[in-house]
Coordinates of C-alpha atoms and ligand atoms in Angstrom, one line a residue:
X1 CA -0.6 -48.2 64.3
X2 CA -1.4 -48.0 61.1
X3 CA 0.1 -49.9 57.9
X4 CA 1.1 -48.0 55.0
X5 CA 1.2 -49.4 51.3
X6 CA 2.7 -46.9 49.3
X7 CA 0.5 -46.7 46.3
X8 CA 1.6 -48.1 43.3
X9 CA 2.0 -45.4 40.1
X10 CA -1.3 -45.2 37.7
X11 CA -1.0 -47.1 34.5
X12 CA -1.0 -45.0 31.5
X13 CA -4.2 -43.8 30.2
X14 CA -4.8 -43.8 26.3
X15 CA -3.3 -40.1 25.9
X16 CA -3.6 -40.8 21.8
X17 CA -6.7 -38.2 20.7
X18 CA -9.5 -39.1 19.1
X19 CA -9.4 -37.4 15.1
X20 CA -12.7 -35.8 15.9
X21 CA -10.6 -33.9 19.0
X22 CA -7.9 -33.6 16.5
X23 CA -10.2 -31.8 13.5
X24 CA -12.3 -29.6 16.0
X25 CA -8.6 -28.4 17.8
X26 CA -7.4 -27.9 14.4
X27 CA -10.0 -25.6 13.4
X28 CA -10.7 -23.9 16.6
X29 CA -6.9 -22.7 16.4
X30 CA -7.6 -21.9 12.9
X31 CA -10.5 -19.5 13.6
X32 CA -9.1 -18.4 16.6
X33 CA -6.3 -17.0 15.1
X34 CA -8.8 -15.6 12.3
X35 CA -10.3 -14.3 15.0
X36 CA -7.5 -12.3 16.1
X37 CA -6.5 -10.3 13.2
X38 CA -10.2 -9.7 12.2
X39 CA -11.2 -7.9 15.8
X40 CA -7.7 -6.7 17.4
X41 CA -7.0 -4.3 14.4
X42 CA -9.8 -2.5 15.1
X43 CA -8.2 -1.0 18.4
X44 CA -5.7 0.4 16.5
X45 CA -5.4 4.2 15.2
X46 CA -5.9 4.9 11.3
X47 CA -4.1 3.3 8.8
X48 CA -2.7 6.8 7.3
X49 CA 0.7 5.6 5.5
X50 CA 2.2 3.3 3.2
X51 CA 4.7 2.5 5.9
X52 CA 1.5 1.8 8.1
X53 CA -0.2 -0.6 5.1
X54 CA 3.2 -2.6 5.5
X55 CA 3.7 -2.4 9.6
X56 CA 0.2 -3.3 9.8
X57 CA 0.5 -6.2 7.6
X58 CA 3.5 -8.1 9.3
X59 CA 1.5 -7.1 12.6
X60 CA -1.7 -9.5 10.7
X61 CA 0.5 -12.2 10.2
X62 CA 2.4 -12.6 13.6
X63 CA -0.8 -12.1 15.2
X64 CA -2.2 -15.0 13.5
X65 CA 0.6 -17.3 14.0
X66 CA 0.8 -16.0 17.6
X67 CA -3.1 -16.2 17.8
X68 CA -2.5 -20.3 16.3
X69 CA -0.1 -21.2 18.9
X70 CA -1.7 -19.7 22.1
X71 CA -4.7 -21.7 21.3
X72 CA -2.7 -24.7 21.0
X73 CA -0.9 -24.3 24.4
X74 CA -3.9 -23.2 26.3
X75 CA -6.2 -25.7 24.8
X76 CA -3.3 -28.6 25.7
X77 CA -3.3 -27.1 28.8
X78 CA -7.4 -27.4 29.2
X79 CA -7.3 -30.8 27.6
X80 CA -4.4 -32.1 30.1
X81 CA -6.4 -30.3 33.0
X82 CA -9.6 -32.1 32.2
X83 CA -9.1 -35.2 31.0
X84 CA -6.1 -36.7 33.0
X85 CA -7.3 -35.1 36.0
X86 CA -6.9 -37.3 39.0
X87 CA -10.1 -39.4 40.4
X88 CA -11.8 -38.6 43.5
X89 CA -9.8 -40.5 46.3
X90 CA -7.2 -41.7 43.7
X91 CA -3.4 -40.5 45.7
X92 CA -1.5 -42.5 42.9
X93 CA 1.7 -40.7 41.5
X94 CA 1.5 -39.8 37.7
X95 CA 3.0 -42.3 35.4
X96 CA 7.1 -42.0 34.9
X97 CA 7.6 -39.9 31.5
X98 CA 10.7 -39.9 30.1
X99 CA 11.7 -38.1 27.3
X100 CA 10.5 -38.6 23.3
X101 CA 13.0 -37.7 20.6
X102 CA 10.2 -37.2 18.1
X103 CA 7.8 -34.6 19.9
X104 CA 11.2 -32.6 21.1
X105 CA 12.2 -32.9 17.1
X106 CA 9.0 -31.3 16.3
X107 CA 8.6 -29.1 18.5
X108 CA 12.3 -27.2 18.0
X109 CA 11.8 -27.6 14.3
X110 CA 8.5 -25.9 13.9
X111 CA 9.6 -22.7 16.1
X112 CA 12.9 -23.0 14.1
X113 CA 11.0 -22.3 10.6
X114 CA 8.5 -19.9 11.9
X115 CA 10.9 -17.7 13.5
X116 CA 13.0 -18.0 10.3
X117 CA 9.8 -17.0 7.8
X118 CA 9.5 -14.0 10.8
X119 CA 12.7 -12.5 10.5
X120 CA 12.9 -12.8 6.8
X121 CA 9.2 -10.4 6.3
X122 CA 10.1 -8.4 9.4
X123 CA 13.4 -7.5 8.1
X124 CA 11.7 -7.0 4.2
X125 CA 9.3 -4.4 6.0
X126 CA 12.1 -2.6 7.5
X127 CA 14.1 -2.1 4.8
X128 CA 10.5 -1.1 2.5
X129 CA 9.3 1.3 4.7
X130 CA 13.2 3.2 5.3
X131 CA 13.7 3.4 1.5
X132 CA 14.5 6.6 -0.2
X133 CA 11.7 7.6 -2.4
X134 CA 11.9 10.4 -5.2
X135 CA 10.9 13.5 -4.8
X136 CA 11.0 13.7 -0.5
X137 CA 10.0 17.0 1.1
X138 CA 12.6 17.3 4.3
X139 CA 11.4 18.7 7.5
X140 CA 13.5 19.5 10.1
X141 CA 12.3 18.8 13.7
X142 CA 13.7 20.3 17.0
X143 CA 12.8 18.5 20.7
X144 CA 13.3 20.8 23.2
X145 CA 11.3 20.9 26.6
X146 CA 8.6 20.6 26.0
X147 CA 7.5 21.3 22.4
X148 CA 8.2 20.3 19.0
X149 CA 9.2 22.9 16.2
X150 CA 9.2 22.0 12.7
X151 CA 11.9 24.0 10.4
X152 CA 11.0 24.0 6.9
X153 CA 13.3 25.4 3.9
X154 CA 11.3 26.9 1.2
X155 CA 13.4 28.0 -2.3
X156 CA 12.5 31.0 -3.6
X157 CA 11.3 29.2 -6.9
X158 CA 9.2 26.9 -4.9
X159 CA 7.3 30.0 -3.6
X160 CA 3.6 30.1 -4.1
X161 CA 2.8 32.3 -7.4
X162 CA -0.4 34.0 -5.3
X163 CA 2.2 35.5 -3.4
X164 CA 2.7 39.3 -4.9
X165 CA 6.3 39.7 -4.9
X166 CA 6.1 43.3 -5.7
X167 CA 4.4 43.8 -2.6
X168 CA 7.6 42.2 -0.3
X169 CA 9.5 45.0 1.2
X170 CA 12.3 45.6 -0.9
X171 CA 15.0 44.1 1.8
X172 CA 13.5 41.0 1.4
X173 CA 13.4 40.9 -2.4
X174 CA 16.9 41.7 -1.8
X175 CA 17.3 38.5 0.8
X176 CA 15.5 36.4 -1.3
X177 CA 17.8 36.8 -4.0
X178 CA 20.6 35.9 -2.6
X179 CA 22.2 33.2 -3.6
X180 CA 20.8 30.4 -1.9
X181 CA 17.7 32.0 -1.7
X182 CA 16.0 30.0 0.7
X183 CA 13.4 30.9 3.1
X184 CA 12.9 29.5 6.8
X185 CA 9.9 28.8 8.2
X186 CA 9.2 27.6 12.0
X187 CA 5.8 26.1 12.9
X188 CA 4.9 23.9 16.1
X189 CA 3.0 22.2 13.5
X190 CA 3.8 19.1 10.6
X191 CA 2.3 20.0 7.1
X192 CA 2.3 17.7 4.1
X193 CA -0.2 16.7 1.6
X194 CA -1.2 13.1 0.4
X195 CA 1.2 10.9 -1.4
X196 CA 4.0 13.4 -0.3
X197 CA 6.8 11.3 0.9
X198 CA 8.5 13.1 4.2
X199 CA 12.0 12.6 5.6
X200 CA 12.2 14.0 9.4
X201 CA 15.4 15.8 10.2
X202 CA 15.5 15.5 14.1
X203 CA 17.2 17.3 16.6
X204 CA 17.2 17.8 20.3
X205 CA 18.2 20.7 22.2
X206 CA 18.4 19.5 25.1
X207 CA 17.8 15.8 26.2
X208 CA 16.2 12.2 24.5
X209 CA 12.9 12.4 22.8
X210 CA 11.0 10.0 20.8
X211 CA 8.9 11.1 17.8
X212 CA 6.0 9.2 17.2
X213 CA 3.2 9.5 15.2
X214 CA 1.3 6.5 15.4
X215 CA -1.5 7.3 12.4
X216 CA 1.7 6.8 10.6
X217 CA 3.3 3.5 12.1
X218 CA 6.8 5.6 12.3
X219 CA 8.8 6.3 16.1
X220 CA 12.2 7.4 16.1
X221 CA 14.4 8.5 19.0
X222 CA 15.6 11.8 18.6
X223 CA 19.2 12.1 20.6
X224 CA 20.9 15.2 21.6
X225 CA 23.8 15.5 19.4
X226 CA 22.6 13.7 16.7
X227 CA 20.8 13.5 13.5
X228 CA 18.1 10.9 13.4
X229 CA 15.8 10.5 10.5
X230 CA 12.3 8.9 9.9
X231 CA 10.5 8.8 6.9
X232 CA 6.9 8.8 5.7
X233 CA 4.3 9.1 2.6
X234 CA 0.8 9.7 4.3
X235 CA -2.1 8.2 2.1
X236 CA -5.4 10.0 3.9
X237 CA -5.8 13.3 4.9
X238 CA -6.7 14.5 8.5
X239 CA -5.3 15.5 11.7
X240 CA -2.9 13.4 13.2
X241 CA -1.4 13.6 16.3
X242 CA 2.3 13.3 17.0
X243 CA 3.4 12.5 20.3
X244 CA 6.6 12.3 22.3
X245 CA 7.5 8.9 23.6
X246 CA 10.0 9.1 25.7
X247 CA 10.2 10.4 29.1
X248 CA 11.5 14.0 29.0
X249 CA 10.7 15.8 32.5
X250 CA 7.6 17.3 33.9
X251 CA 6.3 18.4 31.0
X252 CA 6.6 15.6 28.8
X253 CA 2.6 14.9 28.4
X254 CA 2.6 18.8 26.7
X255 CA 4.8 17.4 23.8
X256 CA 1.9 15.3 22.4
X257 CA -1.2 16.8 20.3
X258 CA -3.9 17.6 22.4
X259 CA -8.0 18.4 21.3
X260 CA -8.8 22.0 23.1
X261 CA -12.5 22.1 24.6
X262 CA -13.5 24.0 21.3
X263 CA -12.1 21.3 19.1
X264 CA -8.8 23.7 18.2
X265 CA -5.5 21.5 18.0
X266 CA -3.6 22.3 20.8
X267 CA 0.4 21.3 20.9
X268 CA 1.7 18.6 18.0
X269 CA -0.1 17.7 15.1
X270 CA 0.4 16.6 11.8
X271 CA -1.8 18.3 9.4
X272 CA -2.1 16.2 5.6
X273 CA -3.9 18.1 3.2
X274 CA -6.0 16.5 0.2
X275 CA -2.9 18.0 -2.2
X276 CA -0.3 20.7 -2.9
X277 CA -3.2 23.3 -3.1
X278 CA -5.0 23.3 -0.5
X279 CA -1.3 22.9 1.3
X280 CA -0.2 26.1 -0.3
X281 CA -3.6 27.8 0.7
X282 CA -4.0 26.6 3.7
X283 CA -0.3 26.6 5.3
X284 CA 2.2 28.0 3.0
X285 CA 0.7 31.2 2.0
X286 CA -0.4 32.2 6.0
X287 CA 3.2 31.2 6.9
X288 CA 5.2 32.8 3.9
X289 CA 3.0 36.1 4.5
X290 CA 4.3 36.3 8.1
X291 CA 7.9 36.1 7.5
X292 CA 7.7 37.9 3.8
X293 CA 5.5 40.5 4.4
X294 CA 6.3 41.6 8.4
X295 CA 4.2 44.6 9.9
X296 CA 6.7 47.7 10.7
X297 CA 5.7 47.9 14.5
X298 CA 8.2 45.7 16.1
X299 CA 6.0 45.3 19.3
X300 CA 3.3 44.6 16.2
X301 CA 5.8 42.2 14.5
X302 CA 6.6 40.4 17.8
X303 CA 3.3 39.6 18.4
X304 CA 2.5 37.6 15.4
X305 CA 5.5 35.5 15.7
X306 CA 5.3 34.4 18.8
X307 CA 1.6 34.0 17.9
X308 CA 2.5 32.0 14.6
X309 CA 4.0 29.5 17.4
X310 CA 7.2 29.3 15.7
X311 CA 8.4 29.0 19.0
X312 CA 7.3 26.6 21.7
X313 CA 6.7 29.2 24.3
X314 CA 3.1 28.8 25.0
X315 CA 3.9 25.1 25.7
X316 CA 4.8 26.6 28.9
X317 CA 4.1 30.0 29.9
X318 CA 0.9 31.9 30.5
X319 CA -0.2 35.4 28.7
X320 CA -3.6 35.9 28.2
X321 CA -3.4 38.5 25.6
X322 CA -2.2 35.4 23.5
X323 CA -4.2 33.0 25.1
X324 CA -1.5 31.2 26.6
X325 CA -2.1 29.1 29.7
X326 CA 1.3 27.3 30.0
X327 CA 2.2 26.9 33.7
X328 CA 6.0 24.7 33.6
X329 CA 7.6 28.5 33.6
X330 CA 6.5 31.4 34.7
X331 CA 3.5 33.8 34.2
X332 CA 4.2 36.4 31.5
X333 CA 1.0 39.1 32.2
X334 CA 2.8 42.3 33.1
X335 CA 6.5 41.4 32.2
X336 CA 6.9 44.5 30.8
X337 CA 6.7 45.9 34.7
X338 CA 8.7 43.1 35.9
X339 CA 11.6 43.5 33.2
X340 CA 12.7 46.6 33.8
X341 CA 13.0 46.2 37.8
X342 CA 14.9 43.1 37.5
X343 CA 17.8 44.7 34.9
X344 CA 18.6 46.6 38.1
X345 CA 19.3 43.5 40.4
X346 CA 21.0 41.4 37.3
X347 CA 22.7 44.2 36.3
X348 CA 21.4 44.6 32.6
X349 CA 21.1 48.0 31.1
X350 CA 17.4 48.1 31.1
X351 CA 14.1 46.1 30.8
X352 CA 14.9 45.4 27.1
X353 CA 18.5 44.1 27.9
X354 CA 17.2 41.7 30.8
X355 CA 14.6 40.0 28.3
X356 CA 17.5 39.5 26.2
X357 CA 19.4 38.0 28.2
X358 CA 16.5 35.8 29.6
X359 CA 15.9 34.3 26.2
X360 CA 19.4 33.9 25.5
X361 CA 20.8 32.4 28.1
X362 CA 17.0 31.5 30.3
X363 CA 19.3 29.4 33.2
X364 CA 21.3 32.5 34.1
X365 CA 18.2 33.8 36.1
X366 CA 15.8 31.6 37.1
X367 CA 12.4 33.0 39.2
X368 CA 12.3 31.1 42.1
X369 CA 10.0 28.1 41.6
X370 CA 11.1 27.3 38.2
X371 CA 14.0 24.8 37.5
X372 CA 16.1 25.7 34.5
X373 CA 13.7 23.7 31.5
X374 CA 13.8 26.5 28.9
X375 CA 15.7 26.3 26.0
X376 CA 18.5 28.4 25.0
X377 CA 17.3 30.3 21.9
X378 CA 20.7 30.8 19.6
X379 CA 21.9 33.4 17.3
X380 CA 23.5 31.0 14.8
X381 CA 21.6 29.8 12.1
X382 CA 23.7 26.8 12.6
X383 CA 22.5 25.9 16.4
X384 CA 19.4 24.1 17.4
X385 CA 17.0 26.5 18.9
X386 CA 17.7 29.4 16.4
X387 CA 16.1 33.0 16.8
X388 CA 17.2 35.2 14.5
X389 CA 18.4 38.9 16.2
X390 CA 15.5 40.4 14.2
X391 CA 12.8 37.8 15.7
X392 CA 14.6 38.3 19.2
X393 CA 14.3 42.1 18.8
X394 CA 10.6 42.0 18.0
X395 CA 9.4 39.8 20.7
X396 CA 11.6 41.8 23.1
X397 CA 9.6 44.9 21.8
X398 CA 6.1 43.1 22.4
X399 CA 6.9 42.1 25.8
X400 CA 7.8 45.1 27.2
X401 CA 4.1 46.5 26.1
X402 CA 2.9 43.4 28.1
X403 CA 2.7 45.8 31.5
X404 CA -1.3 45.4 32.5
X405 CA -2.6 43.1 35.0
X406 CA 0.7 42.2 36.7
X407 CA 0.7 38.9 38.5
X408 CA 3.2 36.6 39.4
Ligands
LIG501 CU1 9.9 15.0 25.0 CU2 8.9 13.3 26.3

């Protein structure tokens, strides 16, 4: 038998630190948190916009307060640990703590003002980096699975002047004075220049996106049905890639801009030229000649558009005499062959009439494998997705010349 004297609680120690602990905690936390805005910046990608100077600002100053106050709780924590651990054979119980109106007062109050001074420059950032600047270049962006396509809208008087208008077919001097005269241009690319603010336009065709580039500090949903808008002024030029982030389907990892094994930009990118100049070089004039000065072959013409990339196929198909390596839908070598076989089991009039139909309406016949990912490509100006007849036509005509090396 054995007598049991429950032991009695521990007296308090002295838990009032010392102002040496005091000073070195006080500067510890201080360089700590120094510490954290001078070396976790570096992980991040450039710094290419003002709304990036701003972002990246507010993104200092939480991570020094946050960098300030995890020191303080994990070096309480290490002190408490330590110092007021319990002796070797010592089974006392702590000493009864009850509570202490001044530490709680401080403690609520001091989160309480932080959290305050937070939400005020948080919500100051916000409203700087969505203001409407003069003098914004719109861009239009469509999501579809799984590519972006950027839809710009060029004036006629905002034409480059090294473009010879007297060498334009004449129905296009004729469309370009129309009334609105406005050109459209598609590119699976984002062109601006330095110090050129840019509001997206974003659409999806099909179901949520997210478009980020994070160069820029901007990420916006983009929502089926709806409009959504993000806005930018890049302040360096390079490449930039843009990326979707949000979950799309299978091939949401081909929405983002890629490096190919020669260095080429593959998928989304956002190009920012030095200034207007080289933009209108470099971009404007390549793009303008393509849809001002077409070739006459249609099979001709249909090659370069679909090898501008104003539309997203490559994203997903294979055709090696465009370099394509896409494999989400199926393998375009030798379609030509295929088309014109298949009009006799869908009931089309002929090869030409089935490839309409495919890029119309792509779900209505689906080669076994594939699920139903393409988009729809529309007639109407109006609707996402839009192919004009003409483009339609010409890519329709290159296809069916497409009728080597059939596989698939
Ligand atoms: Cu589009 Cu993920």
């Amino acid at each position: 038998m054995s007598s049991s004297h429950p032991p009695s609680p521990r007296s308090t120690p002295n838990m009032t630190p010392s102002l040496a602990l005091i000073i070195v905690g006080v500067v510890v936390m201080i360089a700590g948190g120094l510490g954290f805005t001078l070396f976790i910046p570096m992980i991040l990608p450039p710094q290419a916009s003002t709304q990036a100077q701003q972002v990246d600002q507010l993104f200092t100053f939480l991570l020094f307060f946050g960098g300030v106050i995890f020191i303080l709780v994990e070096g309480v924590i290490l002190v408490s640990v330590i110092r007021f651990r319990a002796q070797p054979g010592d089974l006392a119980d702590g000493p009864p703590v009850s509570g202490n109106t001044t530490l709680e007062l401080v403690w609520t109050a001091i989160p309480a003002v932080l959290v305050t001074v937070l939400a005020i420059l948080s919500y100051t950032v916000w409203i700087n980096t969505r203001a409407i600047p003069a003098n914004e270049m719109s861009v239009g962006a469509t999501a579809a699975r799984f590519a972006w396509t950027f839809n710009y809208e060029v004036g006629q008087e905002t034409l480059p002047t090294t473009l010879n208008f007297g060498d334009l077919k004449p129905e296009i001097q004729a469309d370009l004075t129309d009334e609105d005269g406005v050109v459209h241009f598609n590119n699976p690319k984002l062109y601006t220049w330095v110090g050129q603010p840019v509001v997206m336009e974003m659409q999806s065709q099909d179901v949520n996106h997210a478009f980020w580039i994070p160069a820029m500090r901007v990420k916006q949903d983009v929502l089926p049905g709806r409009t959504t808008e993000i806005r930018f002024t890049p302040t360096m030029a390079g490449n930039y890639r843009i990326v979707c982030a949000e979950l799309c389907g299978s091939g949401h990892g081909a929405m983002a801009g890629e490096v190919g094994r020669d260095g080429e930009l593959l998928g989304a990118w956002l190009i920012v030229f030095e200034n207007e100049e080289d933009y209108l070089a470099n971009f404007f004039d390549p793009a303008a000649a393509t849809v001002l000065v077409p070739p006459d072959d249609p099979a001709l013409l249909g090659r370069q558009i679909l090898a501008s990339g104003a539309y997203p196929c490559a994203t997903c198909h294979t055709l090696d005499d465009l370099g394509w390596t896409g494999n989400i839908g199926p393998n375009m070598n030798g379609i030509g062959d295929r088309a014109a076989a298949r009009a006799q089991t869908t009931g089309d009039a002929d090869g030409a009439a089935y490839l309409e139909h495919s890029l119309r309406h792509p779900g209505d016949y689906l080669v076994p494998g594939f699920g139903n990912l393409m988009p729809q490509f529309n007639p109407d100006p109006g609707q996402p997705n839009y192919m004009p007849q003409s483009d339609l036509d010409a890519i329709v005509a290159y296809l069916l010349t497409q009728t080597a090396n059939p596989s698939n």
